[in-house]
PDB file of C-alpha atoms in Angstrom:
ATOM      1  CA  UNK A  29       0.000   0.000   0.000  1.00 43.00           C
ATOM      2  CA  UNK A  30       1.503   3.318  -1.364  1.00 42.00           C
ATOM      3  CA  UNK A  31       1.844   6.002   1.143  1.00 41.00           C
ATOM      4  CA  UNK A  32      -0.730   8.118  -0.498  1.00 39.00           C
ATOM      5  CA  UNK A  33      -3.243   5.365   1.228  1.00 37.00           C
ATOM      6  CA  UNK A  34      -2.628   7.415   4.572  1.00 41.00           C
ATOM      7  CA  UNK A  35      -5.335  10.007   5.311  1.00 42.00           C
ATOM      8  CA  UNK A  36      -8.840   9.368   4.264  1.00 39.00           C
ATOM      9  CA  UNK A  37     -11.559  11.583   3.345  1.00 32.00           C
ATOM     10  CA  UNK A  38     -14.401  11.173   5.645  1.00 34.00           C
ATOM     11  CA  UNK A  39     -13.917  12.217   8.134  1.00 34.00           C
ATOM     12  CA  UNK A  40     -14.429  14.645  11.322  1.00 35.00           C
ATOM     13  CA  UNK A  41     -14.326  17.266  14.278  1.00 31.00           C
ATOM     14  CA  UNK A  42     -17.090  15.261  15.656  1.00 31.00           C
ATOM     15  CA  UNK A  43     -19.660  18.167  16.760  1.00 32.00           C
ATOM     16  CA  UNK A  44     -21.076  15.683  18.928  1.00 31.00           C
ATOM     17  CA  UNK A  45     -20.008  14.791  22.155  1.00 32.00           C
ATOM     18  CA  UNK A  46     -16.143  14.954  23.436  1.00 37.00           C
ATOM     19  CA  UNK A  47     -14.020  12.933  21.276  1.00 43.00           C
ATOM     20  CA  UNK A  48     -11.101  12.523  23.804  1.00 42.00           C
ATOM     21  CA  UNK A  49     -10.633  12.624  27.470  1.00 42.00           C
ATOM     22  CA  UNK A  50      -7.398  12.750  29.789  1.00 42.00           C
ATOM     23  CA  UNK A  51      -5.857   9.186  29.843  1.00 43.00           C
ATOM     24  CA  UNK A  52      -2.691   8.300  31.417  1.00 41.00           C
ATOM     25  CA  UNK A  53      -1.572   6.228  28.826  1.00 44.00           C
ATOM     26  CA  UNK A  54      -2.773   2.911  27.101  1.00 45.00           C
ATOM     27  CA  UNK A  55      -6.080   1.177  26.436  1.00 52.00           C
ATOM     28  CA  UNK A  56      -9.037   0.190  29.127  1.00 69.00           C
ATOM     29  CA  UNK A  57     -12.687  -0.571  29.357  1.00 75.00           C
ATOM     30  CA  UNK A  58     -13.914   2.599  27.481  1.00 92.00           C
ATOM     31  CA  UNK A  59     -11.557   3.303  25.331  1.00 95.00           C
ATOM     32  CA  UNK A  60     -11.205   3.169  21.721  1.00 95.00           C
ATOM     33  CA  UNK A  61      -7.998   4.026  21.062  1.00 95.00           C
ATOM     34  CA  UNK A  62      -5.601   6.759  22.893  1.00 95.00           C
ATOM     35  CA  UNK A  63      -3.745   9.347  20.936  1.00 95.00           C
ATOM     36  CA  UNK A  64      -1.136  12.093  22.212  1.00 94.00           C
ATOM     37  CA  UNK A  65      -1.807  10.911  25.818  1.00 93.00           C
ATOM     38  CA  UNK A  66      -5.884  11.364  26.196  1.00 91.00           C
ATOM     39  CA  UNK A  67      -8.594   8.320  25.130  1.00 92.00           C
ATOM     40  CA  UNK A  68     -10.644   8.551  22.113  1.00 96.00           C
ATOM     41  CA  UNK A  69     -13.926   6.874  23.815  1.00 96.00           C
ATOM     42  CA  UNK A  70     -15.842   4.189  22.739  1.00 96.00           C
ATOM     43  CA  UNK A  71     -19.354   6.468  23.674  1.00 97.00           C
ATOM     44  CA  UNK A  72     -18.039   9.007  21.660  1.00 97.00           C
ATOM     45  CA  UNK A  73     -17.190   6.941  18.851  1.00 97.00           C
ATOM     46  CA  UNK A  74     -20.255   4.935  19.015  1.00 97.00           C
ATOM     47  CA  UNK A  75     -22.295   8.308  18.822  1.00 97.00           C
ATOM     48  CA  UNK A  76     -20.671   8.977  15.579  1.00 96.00           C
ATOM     49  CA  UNK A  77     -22.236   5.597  14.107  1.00 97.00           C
ATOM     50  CA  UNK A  78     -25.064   6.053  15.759  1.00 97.00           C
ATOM     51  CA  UNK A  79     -25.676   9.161  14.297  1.00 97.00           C
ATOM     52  CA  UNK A  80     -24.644   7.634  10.795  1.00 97.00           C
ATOM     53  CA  UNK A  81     -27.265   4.929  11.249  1.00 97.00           C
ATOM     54  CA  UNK A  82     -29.897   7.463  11.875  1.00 97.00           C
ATOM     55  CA  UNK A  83     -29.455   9.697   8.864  1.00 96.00           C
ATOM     56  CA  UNK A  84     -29.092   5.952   6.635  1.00 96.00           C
ATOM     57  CA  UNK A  85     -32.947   4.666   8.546  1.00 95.00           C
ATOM     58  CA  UNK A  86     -34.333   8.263   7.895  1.00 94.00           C
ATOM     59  CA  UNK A  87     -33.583   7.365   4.042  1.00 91.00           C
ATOM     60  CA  UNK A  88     -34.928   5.510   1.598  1.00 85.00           C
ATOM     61  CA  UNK A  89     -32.231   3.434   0.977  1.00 88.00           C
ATOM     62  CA  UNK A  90     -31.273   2.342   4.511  1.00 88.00           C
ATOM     63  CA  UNK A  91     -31.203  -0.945   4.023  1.00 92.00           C
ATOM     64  CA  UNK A  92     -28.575  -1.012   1.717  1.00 92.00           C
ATOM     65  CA  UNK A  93     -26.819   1.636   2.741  1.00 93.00           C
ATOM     66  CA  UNK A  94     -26.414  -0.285   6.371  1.00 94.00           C
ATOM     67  CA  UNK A  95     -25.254  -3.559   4.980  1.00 93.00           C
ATOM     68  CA  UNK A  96     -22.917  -1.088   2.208  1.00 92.00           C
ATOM     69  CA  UNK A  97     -21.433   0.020   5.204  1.00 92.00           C
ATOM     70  CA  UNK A  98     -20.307  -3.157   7.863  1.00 89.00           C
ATOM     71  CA  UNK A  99     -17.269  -1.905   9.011  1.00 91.00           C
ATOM     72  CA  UNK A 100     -18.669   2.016   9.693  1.00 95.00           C
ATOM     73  CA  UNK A 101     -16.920   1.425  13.372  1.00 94.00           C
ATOM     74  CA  UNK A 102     -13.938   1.064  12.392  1.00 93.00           C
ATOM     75  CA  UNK A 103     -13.858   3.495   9.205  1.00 93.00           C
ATOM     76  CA  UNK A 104     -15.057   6.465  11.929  1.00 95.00           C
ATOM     77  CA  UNK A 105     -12.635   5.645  14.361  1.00 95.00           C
ATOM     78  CA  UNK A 106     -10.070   5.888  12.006  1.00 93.00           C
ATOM     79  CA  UNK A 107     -11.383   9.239  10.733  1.00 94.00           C
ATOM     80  CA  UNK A 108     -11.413  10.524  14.312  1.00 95.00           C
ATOM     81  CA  UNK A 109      -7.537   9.469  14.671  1.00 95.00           C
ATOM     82  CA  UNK A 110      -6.423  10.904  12.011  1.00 94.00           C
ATOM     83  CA  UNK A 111      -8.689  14.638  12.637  1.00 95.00           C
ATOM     84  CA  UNK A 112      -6.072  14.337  15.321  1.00 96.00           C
ATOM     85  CA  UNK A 113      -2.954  14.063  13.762  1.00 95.00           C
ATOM     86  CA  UNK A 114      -4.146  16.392  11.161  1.00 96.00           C
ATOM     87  CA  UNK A 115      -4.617  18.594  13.583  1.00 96.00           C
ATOM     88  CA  UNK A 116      -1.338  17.888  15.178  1.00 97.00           C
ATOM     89  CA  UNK A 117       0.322  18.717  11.945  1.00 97.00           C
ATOM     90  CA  UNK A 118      -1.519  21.671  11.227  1.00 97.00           C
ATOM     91  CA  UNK A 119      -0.709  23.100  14.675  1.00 97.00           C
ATOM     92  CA  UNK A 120       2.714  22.416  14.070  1.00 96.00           C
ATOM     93  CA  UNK A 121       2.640  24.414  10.898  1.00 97.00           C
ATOM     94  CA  UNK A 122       0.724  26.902  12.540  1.00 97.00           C
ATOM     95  CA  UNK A 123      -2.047  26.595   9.730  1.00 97.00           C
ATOM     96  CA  UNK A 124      -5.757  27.295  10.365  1.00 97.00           C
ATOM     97  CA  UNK A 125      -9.385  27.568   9.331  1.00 97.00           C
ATOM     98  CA  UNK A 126     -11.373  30.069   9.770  1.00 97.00           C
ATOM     99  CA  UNK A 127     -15.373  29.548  10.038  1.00 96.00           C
ATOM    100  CA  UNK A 128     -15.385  32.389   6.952  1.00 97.00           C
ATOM    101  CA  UNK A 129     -13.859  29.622   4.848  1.00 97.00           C
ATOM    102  CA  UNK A 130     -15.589  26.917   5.759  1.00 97.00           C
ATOM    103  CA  UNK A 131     -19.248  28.702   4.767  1.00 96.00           C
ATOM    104  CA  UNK A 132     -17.508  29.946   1.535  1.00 96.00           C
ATOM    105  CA  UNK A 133     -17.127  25.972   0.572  1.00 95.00           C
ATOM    106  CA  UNK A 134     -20.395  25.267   1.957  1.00 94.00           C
ATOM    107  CA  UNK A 135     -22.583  27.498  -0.169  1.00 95.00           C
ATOM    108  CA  UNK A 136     -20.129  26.356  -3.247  1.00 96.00           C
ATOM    109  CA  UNK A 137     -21.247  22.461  -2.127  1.00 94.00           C
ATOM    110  CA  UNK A 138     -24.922  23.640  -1.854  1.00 95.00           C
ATOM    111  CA  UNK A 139     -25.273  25.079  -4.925  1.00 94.00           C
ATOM    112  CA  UNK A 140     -23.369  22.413  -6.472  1.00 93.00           C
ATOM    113  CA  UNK A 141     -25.366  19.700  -5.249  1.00 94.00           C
ATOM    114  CA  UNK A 142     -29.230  21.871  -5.813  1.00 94.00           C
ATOM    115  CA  UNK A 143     -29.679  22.450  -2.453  1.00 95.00           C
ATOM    116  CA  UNK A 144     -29.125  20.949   1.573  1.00 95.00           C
ATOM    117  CA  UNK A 145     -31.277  17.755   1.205  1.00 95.00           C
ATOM    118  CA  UNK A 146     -29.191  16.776  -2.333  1.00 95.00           C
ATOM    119  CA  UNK A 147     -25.777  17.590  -0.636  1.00 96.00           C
ATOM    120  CA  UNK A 148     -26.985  15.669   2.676  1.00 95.00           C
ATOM    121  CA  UNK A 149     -28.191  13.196   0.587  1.00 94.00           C
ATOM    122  CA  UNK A 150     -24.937  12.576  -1.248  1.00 94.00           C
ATOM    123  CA  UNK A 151     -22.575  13.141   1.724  1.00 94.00           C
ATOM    124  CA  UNK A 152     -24.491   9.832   3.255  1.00 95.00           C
ATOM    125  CA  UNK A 153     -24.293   7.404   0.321  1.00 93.00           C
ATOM    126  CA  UNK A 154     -20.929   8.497  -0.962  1.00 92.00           C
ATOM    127  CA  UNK A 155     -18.437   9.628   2.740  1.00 93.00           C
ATOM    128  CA  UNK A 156     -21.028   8.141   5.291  1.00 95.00           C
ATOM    129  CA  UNK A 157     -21.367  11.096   6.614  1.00 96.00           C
ATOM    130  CA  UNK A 158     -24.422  12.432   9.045  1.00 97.00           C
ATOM    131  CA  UNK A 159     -25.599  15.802   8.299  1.00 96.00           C
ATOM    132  CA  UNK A 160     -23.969  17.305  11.669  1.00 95.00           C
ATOM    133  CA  UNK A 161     -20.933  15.673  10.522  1.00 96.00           C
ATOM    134  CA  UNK A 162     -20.683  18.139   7.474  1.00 96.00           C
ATOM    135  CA  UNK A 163     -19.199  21.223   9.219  1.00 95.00           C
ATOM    136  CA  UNK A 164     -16.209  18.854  10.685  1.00 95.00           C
ATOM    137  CA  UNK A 165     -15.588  16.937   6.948  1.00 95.00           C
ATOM    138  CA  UNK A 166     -15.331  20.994   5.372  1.00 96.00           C
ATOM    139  CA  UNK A 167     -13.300  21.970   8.193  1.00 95.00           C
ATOM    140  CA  UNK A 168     -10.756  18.505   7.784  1.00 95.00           C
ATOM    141  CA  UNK A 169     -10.490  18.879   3.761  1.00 94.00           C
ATOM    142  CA  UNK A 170      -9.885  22.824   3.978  1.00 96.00           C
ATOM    143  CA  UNK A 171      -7.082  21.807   6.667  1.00 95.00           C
ATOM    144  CA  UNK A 172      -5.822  19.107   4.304  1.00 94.00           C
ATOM    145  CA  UNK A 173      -5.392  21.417   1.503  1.00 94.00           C
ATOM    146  CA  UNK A 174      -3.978  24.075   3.753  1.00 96.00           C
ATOM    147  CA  UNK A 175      -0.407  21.649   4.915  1.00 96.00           C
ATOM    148  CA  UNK A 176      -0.478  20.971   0.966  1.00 93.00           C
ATOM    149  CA  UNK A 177      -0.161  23.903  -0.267  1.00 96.00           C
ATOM    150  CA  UNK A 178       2.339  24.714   2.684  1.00 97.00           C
ATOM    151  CA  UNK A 179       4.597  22.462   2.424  1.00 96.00           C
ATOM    152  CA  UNK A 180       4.815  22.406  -1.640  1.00 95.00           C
ATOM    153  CA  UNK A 181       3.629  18.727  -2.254  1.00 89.00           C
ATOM    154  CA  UNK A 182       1.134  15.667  -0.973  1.00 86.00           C
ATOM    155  CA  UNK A 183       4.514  13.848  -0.011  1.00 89.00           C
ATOM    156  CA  UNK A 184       6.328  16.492   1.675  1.00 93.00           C
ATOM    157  CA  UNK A 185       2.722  17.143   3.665  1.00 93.00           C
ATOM    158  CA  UNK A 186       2.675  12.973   4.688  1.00 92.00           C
ATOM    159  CA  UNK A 187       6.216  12.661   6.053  1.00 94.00           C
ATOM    160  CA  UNK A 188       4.397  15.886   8.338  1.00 95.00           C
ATOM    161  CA  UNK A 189       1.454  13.807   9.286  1.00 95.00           C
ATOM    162  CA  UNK A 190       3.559  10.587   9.869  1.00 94.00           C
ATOM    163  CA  UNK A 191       5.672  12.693  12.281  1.00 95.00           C
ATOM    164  CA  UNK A 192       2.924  14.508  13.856  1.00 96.00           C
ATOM    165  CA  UNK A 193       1.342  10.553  14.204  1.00 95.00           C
ATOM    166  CA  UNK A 194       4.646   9.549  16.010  1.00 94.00           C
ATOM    167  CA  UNK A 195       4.691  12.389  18.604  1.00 95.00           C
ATOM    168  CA  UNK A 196       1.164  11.234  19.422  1.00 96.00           C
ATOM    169  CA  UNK A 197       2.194   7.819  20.508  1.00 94.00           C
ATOM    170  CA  UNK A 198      -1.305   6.168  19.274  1.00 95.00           C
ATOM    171  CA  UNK A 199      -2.829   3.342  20.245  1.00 94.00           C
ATOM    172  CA  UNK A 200      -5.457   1.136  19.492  1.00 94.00           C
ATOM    173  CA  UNK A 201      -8.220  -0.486  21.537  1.00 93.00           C
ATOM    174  CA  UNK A 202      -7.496  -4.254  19.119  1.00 92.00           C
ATOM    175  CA  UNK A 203     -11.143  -4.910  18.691  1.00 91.00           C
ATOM    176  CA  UNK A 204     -11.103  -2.030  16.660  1.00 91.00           C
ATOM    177  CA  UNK A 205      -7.921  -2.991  14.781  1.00 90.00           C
ATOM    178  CA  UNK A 206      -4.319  -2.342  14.555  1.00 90.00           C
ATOM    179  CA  UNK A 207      -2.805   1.137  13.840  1.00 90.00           C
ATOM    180  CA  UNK A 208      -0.229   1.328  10.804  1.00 88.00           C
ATOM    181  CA  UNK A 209       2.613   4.077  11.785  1.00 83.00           C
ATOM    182  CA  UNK A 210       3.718   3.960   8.173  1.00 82.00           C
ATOM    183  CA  UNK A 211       0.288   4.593   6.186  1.00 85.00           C
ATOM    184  CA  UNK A 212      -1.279   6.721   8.744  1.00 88.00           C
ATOM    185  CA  UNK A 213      -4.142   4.121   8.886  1.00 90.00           C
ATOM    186  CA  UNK A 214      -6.319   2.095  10.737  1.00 88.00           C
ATOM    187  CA  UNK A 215      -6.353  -1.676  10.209  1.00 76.00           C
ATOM    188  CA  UNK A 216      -6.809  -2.649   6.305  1.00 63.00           C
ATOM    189  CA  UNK A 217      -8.663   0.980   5.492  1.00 54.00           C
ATOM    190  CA  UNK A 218      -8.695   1.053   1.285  1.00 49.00           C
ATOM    191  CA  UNK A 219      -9.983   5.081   1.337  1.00 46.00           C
ATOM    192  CA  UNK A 220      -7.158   6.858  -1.186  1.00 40.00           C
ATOM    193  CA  UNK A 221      -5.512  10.387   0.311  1.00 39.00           C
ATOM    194  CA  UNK A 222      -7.539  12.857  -1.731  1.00 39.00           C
ATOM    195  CA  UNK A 223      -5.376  14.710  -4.200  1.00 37.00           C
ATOM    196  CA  UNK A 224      -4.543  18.365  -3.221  1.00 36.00           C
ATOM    197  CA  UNK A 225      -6.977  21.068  -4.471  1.00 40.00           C
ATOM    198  CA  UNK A 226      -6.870  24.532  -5.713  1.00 36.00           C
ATOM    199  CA  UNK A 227      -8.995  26.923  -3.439  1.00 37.00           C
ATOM    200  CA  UNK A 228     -11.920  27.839  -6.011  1.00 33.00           C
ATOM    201  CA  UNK A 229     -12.462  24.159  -6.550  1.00 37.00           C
ATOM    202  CA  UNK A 230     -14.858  22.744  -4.217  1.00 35.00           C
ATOM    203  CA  UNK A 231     -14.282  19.359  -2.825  1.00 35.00           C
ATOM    204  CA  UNK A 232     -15.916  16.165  -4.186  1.00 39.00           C
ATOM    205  CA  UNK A 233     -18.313  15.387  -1.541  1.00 38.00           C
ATOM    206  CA  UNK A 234     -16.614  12.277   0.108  1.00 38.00           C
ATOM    207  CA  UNK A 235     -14.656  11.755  -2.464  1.00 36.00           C
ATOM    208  CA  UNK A 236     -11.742  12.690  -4.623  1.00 29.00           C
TER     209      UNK A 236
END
């Protein structure tokens, strides 16, 4: 698996609920994986899902959405580690986003997509994403494109993240899988790094 495999697209800021909590180091009953020294928790990453499975019931396609989507667990926990190290490396960079930019790309996505229902619509079947998880996916890509475009290339911008990954010392609750230092990733994850973008084009929703 190429390198470029690292950092997937889906994924979140949760809005909901606290996504980590001070841990003294390594897994326990609760936790879903720990990351720079405080637990990513298995309530807060269940919420995600749950959330997930709500919006996929409330449609008319739930039922094959669901079974599309077996291993939503582990694909959101592995979004919610790397939001981290993203963030890690952005910090590091001392890159931002400002909530100005992030409604700029959302009226670009509505527009694109006719309206809220089509983009909600197409953020669920295509990034398995709830419609409270929208602001947090914006907010991730915008970031993404940000240590791009700082750094002068995708690779340059993935040694960052592996390093920023490193300092965090994750680890990984096993149910949920093992963590891969070298591709960023979670377990066997196939979700490609999305290809850096130029600011006036608006992301693919969920996609590259």
């Amino acid at each position: 698996m190429h390198r470029r495999t690292a950092l997937s697209v889906s994924a979140a800021l949760l809005a909901a609920a606290p996504l980590l909590t001070a841990c003294s180091g390594g897994t326990r009953p609760g936790t879903a994986a720990v990351v720079g020294g405080e637990r990513i928790t298995t309530s807060a990453l269940q919420a995600q899902v749950k959330d997930v499975r709500a919006a996929q019931n409330r449609s008319g396609q739930g039922a094959q959405l669901i079974e599309a989507t077996a291993g939503l667990e582990r694909l959101k926990l592995n979004k919610m580690i790397q939001t981290a190290v993203l963030e890690r490396a952005a910090d590091d960079a001392g890159l931002s986003v400002t909530p100005k930019e992030i409604e700029e790309v959302r009226k670009a996505q509505l527009q694109q997509a006719g309206g809220r229902a089509g983009l909600e619509a197409a953020a669920l079947q295509q990034a398995q994403l709830a419609p409270d998880q929208l602001e947090a996916d914006t907010r991730f890509k915008l970031l993404r494109d940000k240590l791009f475009a700082h750094y002068g290339s995708q690779d340059k911008a993935l040694a960052k993240l592996g390093a920023a990954a490193k300092a965090l010392r994750i680890e990984v609750n096993p149910r949920y899988g093992k963590w891969d230092a070298q591709q960023i990733i979670l377990g066997d994850q196939q979700t490609p790094w999305i290809t850096q973008r130029s600011r006036s084009e608006v992301p693919a929703l969920g996609g590259a």
